[in-house]
Amino acid sequence: MKRFLVAMLLAALATVAKAETVEIRIDNFTFSPAEVHVAPGTTVVWVNADDIPHAVAANDKSFKSKVLDTEERYSRTVAGPGVIEYFCSLHPHMTGRIVVDGGTGGPAGR
Amino acid sequence: MDNHTSPHVDRSADQIDPGRRSALRCMAWAGTGLVWTVAGGVPFAAGLVGGGAQAAPAAGLTFVQISDSHVGFDKPANPDALATLREAVAGIRDLPTKPAFILHTGDISHLSRDEQFDAADQTLKDLGLPVFFVPGEHDVLDDGGGAAYLARYGKGPNGKALGAGWYSFDHGGVHFVALVNVVNLRGGGLGTLGEDQLAWLAGDLKSQVDSTPVVVFAHIPLWTIYPEWGWGTDDGARALSLLRRFGSVTVLNGHIHQILQKIEGNVAFHTARSTAFPQPAPGSAPSPGPVKLPAEKLRGALGVTTVTYRPKASPLAIVDATLG
């Protein structure tokens, strides 16, 4: 609960600063959406909707969440521009990517 | 191909994948545990733990594999993973042949918390037997990335564990090798042993003669079962190539919470059931993860494994038995 409140507080502060938040759900061992385009300063929030724990780790080791049990969340404000590749450090076949550009927050149209 | 015909292993089971040579699925075995008997260097199922039809021989080295206890797991698939671990321990205690020791192939805890490790340790201690551990990915979730596991289990037998907790020991003429493939995982990859561990393994095996039976145990399967779900080890084949010269190699893994078996050349691969919750057969569901069964069916999907080694006879006896 404490972690949740902290996450909410951080999200609220980020909202004051930049106003944009994008949620990525972890469901069925998949990051959804697996790729998002966001504007610099966006806060990305991962929510674990599985009944198994997951964790979010950047490929370049620039960040790593604590383990997220069911319904726990982790948020991070991305500076950018650039591409952030990440994976689940427990289940590394789970991968995702954040493209920080002028994006709309939705899935990338590639 | 299958060079070892053991009367105790059901080789008529379905293939996992018609494209995968010699990949057998033994999902139909009943019972709470897998009793392994090593005979003539090849492990085979000998009977059930607490499940009747006990065919394990009295002679030889018998040990038990237990896996994926996930103590602390409390989701609908099993609201009390500690209770089912206790049942597994009770089943081991009732075995007709007392095992020499227990191998735990990882995911002792669900979230690497002290109280979860403590509860698992207290429960296993009731057996009064040595327990040899390897970590699962759920055991290295602390901030130190496995420091908590190493502080508790890292000495291995005789204080010799190295790196992330790998080690070897000898018992009853069999060389046992504990490998760790759940740390320093790479995005997009599978389980990983890493260069340091592979170099250590090469050196460790150098002192063993080809005729020594070798039992290798690790959490994630060392053979590629289903990469789409991460069920394999990226550099597992390199470890297996180091083992190729041995006349008898048995690879015991967990992680996938179900029994799968195959024999390739002199290597017998076996994965154990969980004592906590089942997972779907490879590719049979959108993702891996706990499968919720009707309450009365749960214990039929959980279990432990018993192995017996008989130096003068032929194959290892492997027995899987469910909790109920």
Tab-separated table of C-alpha atoms in Angstrom:
chain	number	residue	atom	x	y	z
A	1	MET	CA	0.000	0.000	0.000
A	2	LYS	CA	2.823	2.346	0.952
A	3	ARG	CA	4.543	1.688	-2.346
A	4	PHE	CA	1.278	2.340	-4.127
A	5	LEU	CA	0.882	5.688	-2.381
A	6	VAL	CA	4.443	6.662	-3.186
A	7	ALA	CA	3.847	5.730	-6.804
A	8	MET	CA	0.679	7.770	-6.823
A	9	LEU	CA	2.503	10.721	-5.271
A	10	LEU	CA	5.284	10.503	-7.820
A	11	ALA	CA	2.720	10.227	-10.577
A	12	ALA	CA	0.919	13.275	-9.190
A	13	LEU	CA	4.133	15.301	-9.024
A	14	ALA	CA	4.998	14.282	-12.553
A	15	THR	CA	1.551	15.303	-13.617
A	16	VAL	CA	2.102	18.769	-12.185
A	17	ALA	CA	5.362	19.042	-14.069
A	18	LYS	CA	4.487	17.559	-17.428
A	19	ALA	CA	0.874	16.460	-17.343
A	20	GLU	CA	1.284	13.294	-19.430
A	21	THR	CA	1.005	9.741	-18.066
A	22	VAL	CA	0.988	6.531	-20.052
A	23	GLU	CA	0.027	3.201	-18.522
A	24	ILE	CA	1.499	-0.118	-19.607
A	25	ARG	CA	-0.279	-3.157	-18.246
A	26	ILE	CA	1.518	-6.420	-17.627
A	27	ASP	CA	-0.944	-9.147	-18.422
A	28	ASN	CA	-0.505	-12.762	-19.500
A	29	PHE	CA	3.304	-12.341	-19.411
A	30	THR	CA	3.051	-9.494	-21.939
A	31	PHE	CA	3.691	-5.746	-21.772
A	32	SER	CA	0.628	-4.105	-23.269
A	33	PRO	CA	1.097	-2.130	-25.356
A	34	ALA	CA	4.529	-3.540	-26.058
A	35	GLU	CA	5.584	-0.325	-27.783
A	36	VAL	CA	4.532	3.216	-26.935
A	37	HIS	CA	5.408	6.589	-28.420
A	38	VAL	CA	5.508	9.319	-25.802
A	39	ALA	CA	6.602	12.930	-25.504
A	40	PRO	CA	9.678	13.821	-23.427
A	41	GLY	CA	8.704	14.247	-19.787
A	42	THR	CA	5.952	11.654	-19.924
A	43	THR	CA	5.503	9.424	-16.895
A	44	VAL	CA	5.247	5.775	-17.827
A	45	VAL	CA	3.424	3.610	-15.292
A	46	TRP	CA	3.654	-0.175	-15.399
A	47	VAL	CA	0.880	-2.066	-13.611
A	48	ASN	CA	1.177	-5.801	-12.968
A	49	ALA	CA	-2.181	-7.400	-13.701
A	50	ASP	CA	-0.815	-10.972	-13.565
A	51	ASP	CA	-1.017	-13.274	-10.571
A	52	ILE	CA	2.722	-13.853	-10.834
A	53	PRO	CA	5.308	-11.186	-10.012
A	54	HIS	CA	7.201	-9.291	-12.682
A	55	ALA	CA	9.871	-6.584	-12.731
A	56	VAL	CA	10.778	-3.933	-15.282
A	57	ALA	CA	14.439	-3.502	-16.256
A	58	ALA	CA	16.050	-1.387	-18.961
A	59	ASN	CA	18.271	-3.285	-21.386
A	60	ASP	CA	20.980	-0.670	-20.807
A	61	LYS	CA	20.591	-1.113	-17.021
A	62	SER	CA	19.652	2.562	-16.602
A	63	PHE	CA	16.716	1.547	-14.390
A	64	LYS	CA	15.186	-1.484	-12.740
A	65	SER	CA	12.007	-1.700	-10.710
A	66	LYS	CA	11.606	-3.640	-7.534
A	67	VAL	CA	9.607	-6.804	-8.007
A	68	LEU	CA	5.962	-5.986	-8.713
A	69	ASP	CA	3.446	-8.362	-7.219
A	70	THR	CA	-0.139	-8.417	-8.445
A	71	GLU	CA	-1.551	-4.894	-8.913
A	72	GLU	CA	1.684	-3.245	-7.835
A	73	ARG	CA	3.002	-0.502	-10.079
A	74	TYR	CA	6.234	1.175	-11.037
A	75	SER	CA	6.545	4.551	-12.669
A	76	ARG	CA	9.305	6.404	-14.368
A	77	THR	CA	9.452	9.742	-16.114
A	78	VAL	CA	11.279	9.535	-19.396
A	79	ALA	CA	13.447	12.401	-20.602
A	80	GLY	CA	14.299	11.510	-24.183
A	81	PRO	CA	14.295	11.831	-27.044
A	82	GLY	CA	15.389	8.280	-27.737
A	83	VAL	CA	14.346	4.660	-27.533
A	84	ILE	CA	14.191	2.753	-24.256
A	85	GLU	CA	14.214	-1.013	-24.574
A	86	TYR	CA	13.184	-2.911	-21.470
A	87	PHE	CA	12.307	-6.427	-20.326
A	88	CYS	CA	11.037	-8.351	-17.328
A	89	SER	CA	14.063	-9.318	-15.268
A	90	LEU	CA	12.270	-12.472	-14.053
A	91	HIS	CA	10.936	-13.509	-17.462
A	92	PRO	CA	13.338	-11.957	-19.959
A	93	HIS	CA	11.384	-13.215	-22.961
A	94	MET	CA	8.934	-10.424	-22.043
A	95	THR	CA	10.144	-7.275	-23.797
A	96	GLY	CA	8.853	-3.783	-24.497
A	97	ARG	CA	9.990	-0.478	-25.898
A	98	ILE	CA	9.308	3.176	-25.264
A	99	VAL	CA	9.956	5.576	-28.110
A	100	VAL	CA	10.376	9.064	-26.699
A	101	ASP	CA	9.544	11.540	-29.414
A	102	GLY	CA	6.569	13.764	-29.942
A	103	GLY	CA	4.294	10.726	-29.769
A	104	THR	CA	0.731	10.394	-28.701
A	105	GLY	CA	1.207	7.729	-26.056
A	106	GLY	CA	-0.445	5.074	-28.135
A	107	PRO	CA	1.058	2.037	-29.779
A	108	ALA	CA	3.588	2.853	-32.437
A	109	GLY	CA	2.265	2.666	-35.958
A	110	ARG	CA	5.084	0.885	-37.658
B	1	MET	CA	17.904	-41.270	-29.816
B	2	ASP	CA	16.576	-43.306	-26.991
B	3	ASN	CA	19.333	-45.743	-26.131
B	4	HIS	CA	18.037	-46.613	-22.719
B	5	THR	CA	15.003	-48.712	-22.444
B	6	SER	CA	13.811	-48.654	-18.918
B	7	PRO	CA	10.869	-50.789	-17.959
B	8	HIS	CA	9.919	-48.176	-15.397
B	9	VAL	CA	9.458	-45.187	-17.637
B	10	ASP	CA	6.408	-44.856	-19.813
B	11	ARG	CA	7.917	-44.115	-23.189
B	12	SER	CA	4.608	-44.490	-24.938
B	13	ALA	CA	3.560	-41.017	-23.842
B	14	ASP	CA	2.794	-38.420	-26.483
B	15	GLN	CA	5.524	-36.413	-28.068
B	16	ILE	CA	5.703	-32.765	-27.094
B	17	ASP	CA	6.329	-31.717	-30.597
B	18	PRO	CA	6.511	-34.030	-33.549
B	19	GLY	CA	9.415	-31.960	-34.835
B	20	ARG	CA	11.469	-32.505	-31.728
B	21	ARG	CA	13.309	-35.767	-31.717
B	22	SER	CA	12.877	-37.939	-28.715
B	23	ALA	CA	10.885	-35.397	-26.755
B	24	LEU	CA	8.527	-37.325	-24.594
B	25	ARG	CA	5.824	-36.033	-22.396
B	26	CYS	CA	4.948	-38.010	-19.303
B	27	MET	CA	2.028	-35.977	-18.090
B	28	ALA	CA	-0.024	-38.955	-17.095
B	29	TRP	CA	2.057	-40.055	-14.175
B	30	ALA	CA	0.142	-39.992	-10.965
B	31	GLY	CA	1.398	-39.416	-7.475
B	32	THR	CA	2.964	-36.759	-5.239
B	33	GLY	CA	6.582	-37.193	-5.866
B	34	LEU	CA	9.065	-38.440	-8.287
B	35	VAL	CA	11.254	-41.122	-6.785
B	36	TRP	CA	14.438	-41.415	-8.810
B	37	THR	CA	16.506	-44.569	-8.925
B	38	VAL	CA	19.895	-44.382	-10.610
B	39	ALA	CA	20.691	-47.821	-11.894
B	40	GLY	CA	23.529	-48.483	-14.277
B	41	GLY	CA	23.769	-44.769	-14.638
B	42	VAL	CA	20.375	-43.987	-16.075
B	43	PRO	CA	17.661	-42.585	-13.862
B	44	PHE	CA	14.173	-43.906	-14.117
B	45	ALA	CA	10.914	-43.623	-12.279
B	46	ALA	CA	10.539	-46.266	-9.649
B	47	GLY	CA	7.248	-45.573	-8.002
B	48	LEU	CA	5.059	-42.991	-6.419
B	49	VAL	CA	5.516	-41.023	-3.256
B	50	GLY	CA	2.539	-41.862	-1.124
B	51	GLY	CA	0.606	-42.856	-4.176
B	52	GLY	CA	0.740	-46.640	-4.099
B	53	ALA	CA	2.302	-48.734	-6.857
B	54	GLN	CA	5.683	-48.206	-5.231
B	55	ALA	CA	8.225	-49.937	-7.397
B	56	ALA	CA	11.381	-48.371	-5.976
B	57	PRO	CA	14.060	-50.858	-5.122
B	58	ALA	CA	15.373	-50.901	-1.585
B	59	ALA	CA	19.024	-50.959	-2.641
B	60	GLY	CA	21.020	-48.114	-4.123
B	61	LEU	CA	21.181	-44.374	-3.606
B	62	THR	CA	17.763	-42.775	-3.360
B	63	PHE	CA	17.195	-39.046	-3.263
B	64	VAL	CA	14.225	-36.777	-3.736
B	65	GLN	CA	13.805	-33.757	-5.976
B	66	ILE	CA	11.430	-31.078	-4.774
B	67	SER	CA	10.755	-27.906	-6.731
B	68	ASP	CA	8.899	-24.648	-7.045
B	69	SER	CA	7.527	-24.415	-3.514
B	70	HIS	CA	6.728	-20.702	-4.004
B	71	VAL	CA	6.225	-20.234	-0.274
B	72	GLY	CA	4.263	-17.006	0.080
B	73	PHE	CA	2.128	-17.596	-3.004
B	74	ASP	CA	-1.502	-17.052	-1.989
B	75	LYS	CA	-3.388	-16.488	-5.235
B	76	PRO	CA	-6.500	-18.470	-6.232
B	77	ALA	CA	-4.489	-21.263	-7.896
B	78	ASN	CA	-3.295	-22.225	-4.392
B	79	PRO	CA	-4.148	-19.966	-1.450
B	80	ASP	CA	-1.660	-21.779	0.822
B	81	ALA	CA	1.548	-22.878	-0.868
B	82	LEU	CA	3.150	-23.608	2.514
B	83	ALA	CA	0.446	-26.155	3.300
B	84	THR	CA	1.080	-28.100	0.099
B	85	LEU	CA	4.836	-27.995	0.757
B	86	ARG	CA	4.104	-29.522	4.164
B	87	GLU	CA	2.074	-32.243	2.461
B	88	ALA	CA	4.947	-32.935	0.098
B	89	VAL	CA	7.305	-33.213	3.076
B	90	ALA	CA	4.898	-35.598	4.784
B	91	GLY	CA	4.855	-37.711	1.620
B	92	ILE	CA	8.649	-37.825	1.561
B	93	ARG	CA	8.710	-38.856	5.199
B	94	ASP	CA	6.421	-41.784	4.384
B	95	LEU	CA	8.573	-43.119	1.562
B	96	PRO	CA	9.383	-46.812	1.961
B	97	THR	CA	13.035	-46.103	1.180
B	98	LYS	CA	14.439	-43.204	3.153
B	99	PRO	CA	16.134	-40.806	0.728
B	100	ALA	CA	19.753	-39.824	1.395
B	101	PHE	CA	19.027	-36.144	0.755
B	102	ILE	CA	16.750	-33.665	-0.972
B	103	LEU	CA	17.494	-31.565	-4.046
B	104	HIS	CA	15.411	-28.397	-4.244
B	105	THR	CA	15.434	-27.071	-7.802
B	106	GLY	CA	14.446	-23.520	-6.982
B	107	ASP	CA	11.630	-21.063	-6.425
B	108	ILE	CA	11.784	-21.962	-2.772
B	109	SER	CA	10.084	-18.642	-2.029
B	110	HIS	CA	7.647	-16.606	-4.058
B	111	LEU	CA	9.176	-13.154	-3.458
B	112	SER	CA	12.597	-13.806	-1.841
B	113	ARG	CA	11.350	-12.556	1.511
B	114	ASP	CA	13.050	-13.700	4.700
B	115	GLU	CA	9.834	-14.971	6.210
B	116	GLN	CA	9.153	-17.060	3.096
B	117	PHE	CA	12.624	-18.623	3.138
B	118	ASP	CA	12.259	-19.147	6.893
B	119	ALA	CA	8.935	-20.959	6.523
B	120	ALA	CA	10.290	-23.175	3.741
B	121	ASP	CA	13.417	-23.977	5.754
B	122	GLN	CA	11.424	-24.830	8.878
B	123	THR	CA	9.185	-27.160	6.883
B	124	LEU	CA	12.049	-28.921	5.107
B	125	LYS	CA	13.996	-29.193	8.349
B	126	ASP	CA	11.317	-31.585	9.604
B	127	LEU	CA	12.741	-34.198	7.256
B	128	GLY	CA	16.038	-34.294	9.108
B	129	LEU	CA	17.852	-34.693	5.788
B	130	PRO	CA	20.448	-32.593	3.988
B	131	VAL	CA	18.816	-30.309	1.407
B	132	PHE	CA	20.789	-29.031	-1.581
B	133	PHE	CA	19.374	-25.919	-3.202
B	134	VAL	CA	19.660	-23.980	-6.414
B	135	PRO	CA	17.840	-20.659	-6.775
B	136	GLY	CA	14.880	-19.996	-9.017
B	137	GLU	CA	14.169	-16.529	-10.379
B	138	HIS	CA	11.746	-15.991	-7.492
B	139	ASP	CA	14.610	-16.494	-5.015
B	140	VAL	CA	16.779	-13.642	-6.312
B	141	LEU	CA	14.244	-10.794	-6.168
B	142	ASP	CA	15.809	-8.983	-3.215
B	143	ASP	CA	17.478	-5.614	-3.753
B	144	GLY	CA	20.835	-7.364	-3.812
B	145	GLY	CA	19.753	-9.512	-6.788
B	146	GLY	CA	20.291	-12.789	-4.949
B	147	ALA	CA	22.335	-11.610	-1.956
B	148	ALA	CA	19.623	-12.872	0.393
B	149	TYR	CA	19.682	-16.313	-1.234
B	150	LEU	CA	23.477	-16.468	-1.078
B	151	ALA	CA	23.550	-15.398	2.554
B	152	ARG	CA	21.223	-18.255	3.402
B	153	TYR	CA	22.152	-21.052	0.980
B	154	GLY	CA	25.287	-19.803	-0.720
B	155	LYS	CA	27.797	-21.953	1.087
B	156	GLY	CA	26.519	-25.119	-0.552
B	157	PRO	CA	27.870	-28.401	0.734
B	158	ASN	CA	31.199	-27.998	2.515
B	159	GLY	CA	31.135	-24.242	2.083
B	160	LYS	CA	32.132	-24.539	-1.541
B	161	ALA	CA	29.418	-22.755	-3.517
B	162	LEU	CA	30.702	-20.205	-5.981
B	163	GLY	CA	29.413	-17.285	-7.998
B	164	ALA	CA	25.642	-17.057	-7.820
B	165	GLY	CA	25.509	-20.307	-5.841
B	166	TRP	CA	26.764	-23.108	-8.084
B	167	TYR	CA	28.659	-26.071	-6.659
B	168	SER	CA	29.210	-29.806	-6.982
B	169	PHE	CA	29.480	-32.747	-4.650
B	170	ASP	CA	29.833	-36.508	-4.780
B	171	HIS	CA	27.570	-39.037	-3.178
B	172	GLY	CA	27.379	-42.792	-3.573
B	173	GLY	CA	29.524	-42.830	-6.689
B	174	VAL	CA	27.445	-40.149	-8.416
B	175	HIS	CA	28.765	-36.653	-9.201
B	176	PHE	CA	26.147	-33.988	-8.526
B	177	VAL	CA	26.396	-30.546	-10.125
B	178	ALA	CA	24.198	-27.622	-9.025
B	179	LEU	CA	23.918	-24.881	-11.642
B	180	VAL	CA	22.365	-21.399	-11.464
B	181	ASN	CA	20.647	-20.061	-14.577
B	182	VAL	CA	18.392	-17.354	-13.134
B	183	VAL	CA	20.709	-14.360	-12.655
B	184	ASN	CA	22.040	-11.723	-15.037
B	185	LEU	CA	19.264	-12.496	-17.508
B	186	ARG	CA	19.286	-10.593	-20.774
B	187	GLY	CA	16.264	-8.866	-22.320
B	188	GLY	CA	14.717	-11.127	-24.947
B	189	GLY	CA	16.746	-14.093	-23.734
B	190	LEU	CA	16.169	-17.277	-21.763
B	191	GLY	CA	17.901	-18.670	-18.695
B	192	THR	CA	21.639	-17.983	-18.598
B	193	LEU	CA	24.598	-19.806	-17.066
B	194	GLY	CA	27.270	-17.311	-18.096
B	195	GLU	CA	30.950	-17.617	-18.942
B	196	ASP	CA	32.205	-17.827	-15.357
B	197	GLN	CA	29.951	-20.724	-14.511
B	198	LEU	CA	30.645	-22.577	-17.762
B	199	ALA	CA	34.388	-22.229	-17.162
B	200	TRP	CA	33.944	-23.534	-13.638
B	201	LEU	CA	31.843	-26.453	-14.932
B	202	ALA	CA	34.500	-27.426	-17.470
B	203	GLY	CA	37.099	-27.489	-14.701
B	204	ASP	CA	34.840	-29.321	-12.293
B	205	LEU	CA	34.070	-32.110	-14.761
B	206	LYS	CA	37.717	-32.511	-15.750
B	207	SER	CA	38.439	-34.504	-12.612
B	208	GLN	CA	35.617	-36.972	-13.306
B	209	VAL	CA	36.066	-40.117	-15.370
B	210	ASP	CA	33.636	-40.818	-18.204
B	211	SER	CA	32.008	-43.684	-16.358
B	212	THR	CA	30.953	-41.548	-13.406
B	213	PRO	CA	27.206	-41.010	-13.421
B	214	VAL	CA	26.512	-37.278	-13.363
B	215	VAL	CA	23.361	-35.624	-12.076
B	216	VAL	CA	22.992	-31.959	-13.004
B	217	PHE	CA	20.288	-29.873	-11.416
B	218	ALA	CA	19.209	-26.288	-12.083
B	219	HIS	CA	15.975	-24.324	-11.955
B	220	ILE	CA	15.141	-23.403	-15.551
B	221	PRO	CA	15.312	-26.351	-17.952
B	222	LEU	CA	18.764	-26.635	-19.530
B	223	TRP	CA	17.148	-27.949	-22.701
B	224	THR	CA	14.903	-25.813	-24.841
B	225	ILE	CA	11.320	-26.740	-24.119
B	226	TYR	CA	9.372	-23.678	-25.218
B	227	PRO	CA	11.347	-20.497	-25.826
B	228	GLU	CA	8.191	-18.478	-26.464
B	229	TRP	CA	7.540	-18.818	-22.726
B	230	GLY	CA	11.173	-18.566	-21.722
B	231	TRP	CA	11.376	-22.282	-20.987
B	232	GLY	CA	14.983	-22.950	-21.852
B	233	THR	CA	18.569	-21.806	-21.206
B	234	ASP	CA	20.445	-19.778	-23.813
B	235	ASP	CA	23.811	-21.396	-23.137
B	236	GLY	CA	22.425	-24.710	-21.846
B	237	ALA	CA	23.756	-26.515	-24.922
B	238	ARG	CA	27.296	-25.484	-23.972
B	239	ALA	CA	26.901	-27.124	-20.585
B	240	LEU	CA	25.464	-30.222	-22.214
B	241	SER	CA	28.376	-30.438	-24.624
B	242	LEU	CA	30.721	-30.592	-21.635
B	243	LEU	CA	28.662	-33.513	-20.336
B	244	ARG	CA	28.548	-35.445	-23.587
B	245	ARG	CA	31.495	-37.727	-22.847
B	246	PHE	CA	29.874	-39.175	-19.738
B	247	GLY	CA	28.093	-42.493	-19.977
B	248	SER	CA	25.225	-41.400	-17.824
B	249	VAL	CA	23.937	-37.886	-17.354
B	250	THR	CA	20.692	-36.940	-15.661
B	251	VAL	CA	19.418	-33.375	-15.860
B	252	LEU	CA	16.822	-32.397	-13.282
B	253	ASN	CA	15.005	-29.080	-13.613
B	254	GLY	CA	11.929	-27.285	-12.300
B	255	HIS	CA	10.413	-23.936	-13.338
B	256	ILE	CA	7.686	-25.270	-15.607
B	257	HIS	CA	5.634	-26.937	-12.855
B	258	GLN	CA	4.953	-30.116	-14.771
B	259	ILE	CA	6.718	-33.307	-15.724
B	260	LEU	CA	8.376	-33.408	-19.096
B	261	GLN	CA	11.008	-35.945	-20.001
B	262	LYS	CA	13.219	-36.855	-22.870
B	263	ILE	CA	16.316	-38.940	-23.381
B	264	GLU	CA	18.968	-37.959	-25.890
B	265	GLY	CA	21.992	-40.176	-26.184
B	266	ASN	CA	23.290	-40.686	-22.668
B	267	VAL	CA	21.427	-37.717	-21.251
B	268	ALA	CA	18.081	-38.085	-19.513
B	269	PHE	CA	16.172	-34.845	-18.995
B	270	HIS	CA	13.430	-34.535	-16.465
B	271	THR	CA	11.410	-31.640	-15.073
B	272	ALA	CA	9.554	-31.882	-11.779
B	273	ARG	CA	6.137	-30.831	-10.667
B	274	SER	CA	5.711	-27.881	-8.338
B	275	THR	CA	4.521	-28.285	-4.778
B	276	ALA	CA	2.540	-25.033	-5.156
B	277	PHE	CA	0.577	-24.716	-8.392
B	278	PRO	CA	0.485	-26.186	-11.901
B	279	GLN	CA	1.297	-24.334	-15.121
B	280	PRO	CA	-0.155	-25.036	-18.568
B	281	ALA	CA	1.437	-27.460	-21.010
B	282	PRO	CA	3.730	-25.623	-23.439
B	283	GLY	CA	1.711	-23.603	-25.931
B	284	SER	CA	-1.630	-24.786	-24.590
B	285	ALA	CA	-2.558	-21.392	-23.138
B	286	PRO	CA	-1.924	-17.726	-24.036
B	287	SER	CA	0.855	-17.563	-21.421
B	288	PRO	CA	2.524	-19.523	-18.637
B	289	GLY	CA	1.445	-18.802	-15.077
B	290	PRO	CA	-0.631	-20.424	-12.355
B	291	VAL	CA	-3.476	-22.637	-13.557
B	292	LYS	CA	-6.482	-22.622	-11.296
B	293	LEU	CA	-7.902	-26.099	-10.987
B	294	PRO	CA	-10.973	-27.174	-9.050
B	295	ALA	CA	-9.850	-27.513	-5.395
B	296	GLU	CA	-10.195	-31.297	-5.413
B	297	LYS	CA	-7.893	-31.586	-8.426
B	298	LEU	CA	-5.048	-29.325	-7.244
B	299	ARG	CA	-3.099	-31.962	-5.329
B	300	GLY	CA	-3.202	-34.280	-8.310
B	301	ALA	CA	-1.171	-31.691	-10.205
B	302	LEU	CA	1.473	-31.104	-7.517
B	303	GLY	CA	4.263	-33.403	-6.492
B	304	VAL	CA	7.861	-34.303	-5.757
B	305	THR	CA	10.346	-36.589	-7.455
B	306	THR	CA	12.347	-39.456	-5.977
B	307	VAL	CA	15.476	-40.803	-7.642
B	308	THR	CA	17.318	-44.009	-6.796
B	309	TYR	CA	20.760	-44.933	-8.045
B	310	ARG	CA	21.724	-48.610	-8.258
B	311	PRO	CA	25.370	-48.948	-9.301
B	312	LYS	CA	25.174	-52.568	-10.473
B	313	ALA	CA	21.880	-52.474	-12.305
B	314	SER	CA	20.884	-50.423	-15.279
B	315	PRO	CA	18.681	-47.340	-15.342
B	316	LEU	CA	17.807	-44.729	-12.702
B	317	ALA	CA	14.354	-45.132	-11.315
B	318	ILE	CA	12.289	-41.980	-11.448
B	319	VAL	CA	9.017	-41.796	-9.669
B	320	ASP	CA	6.626	-38.903	-9.757
B	321	ALA	CA	3.864	-38.729	-7.222
B	322	THR	CA	1.165	-36.135	-6.677
B	323	LEU	CA	-0.020	-34.745	-3.359
B	324	GLY	CA	-3.434	-36.333	-3.583
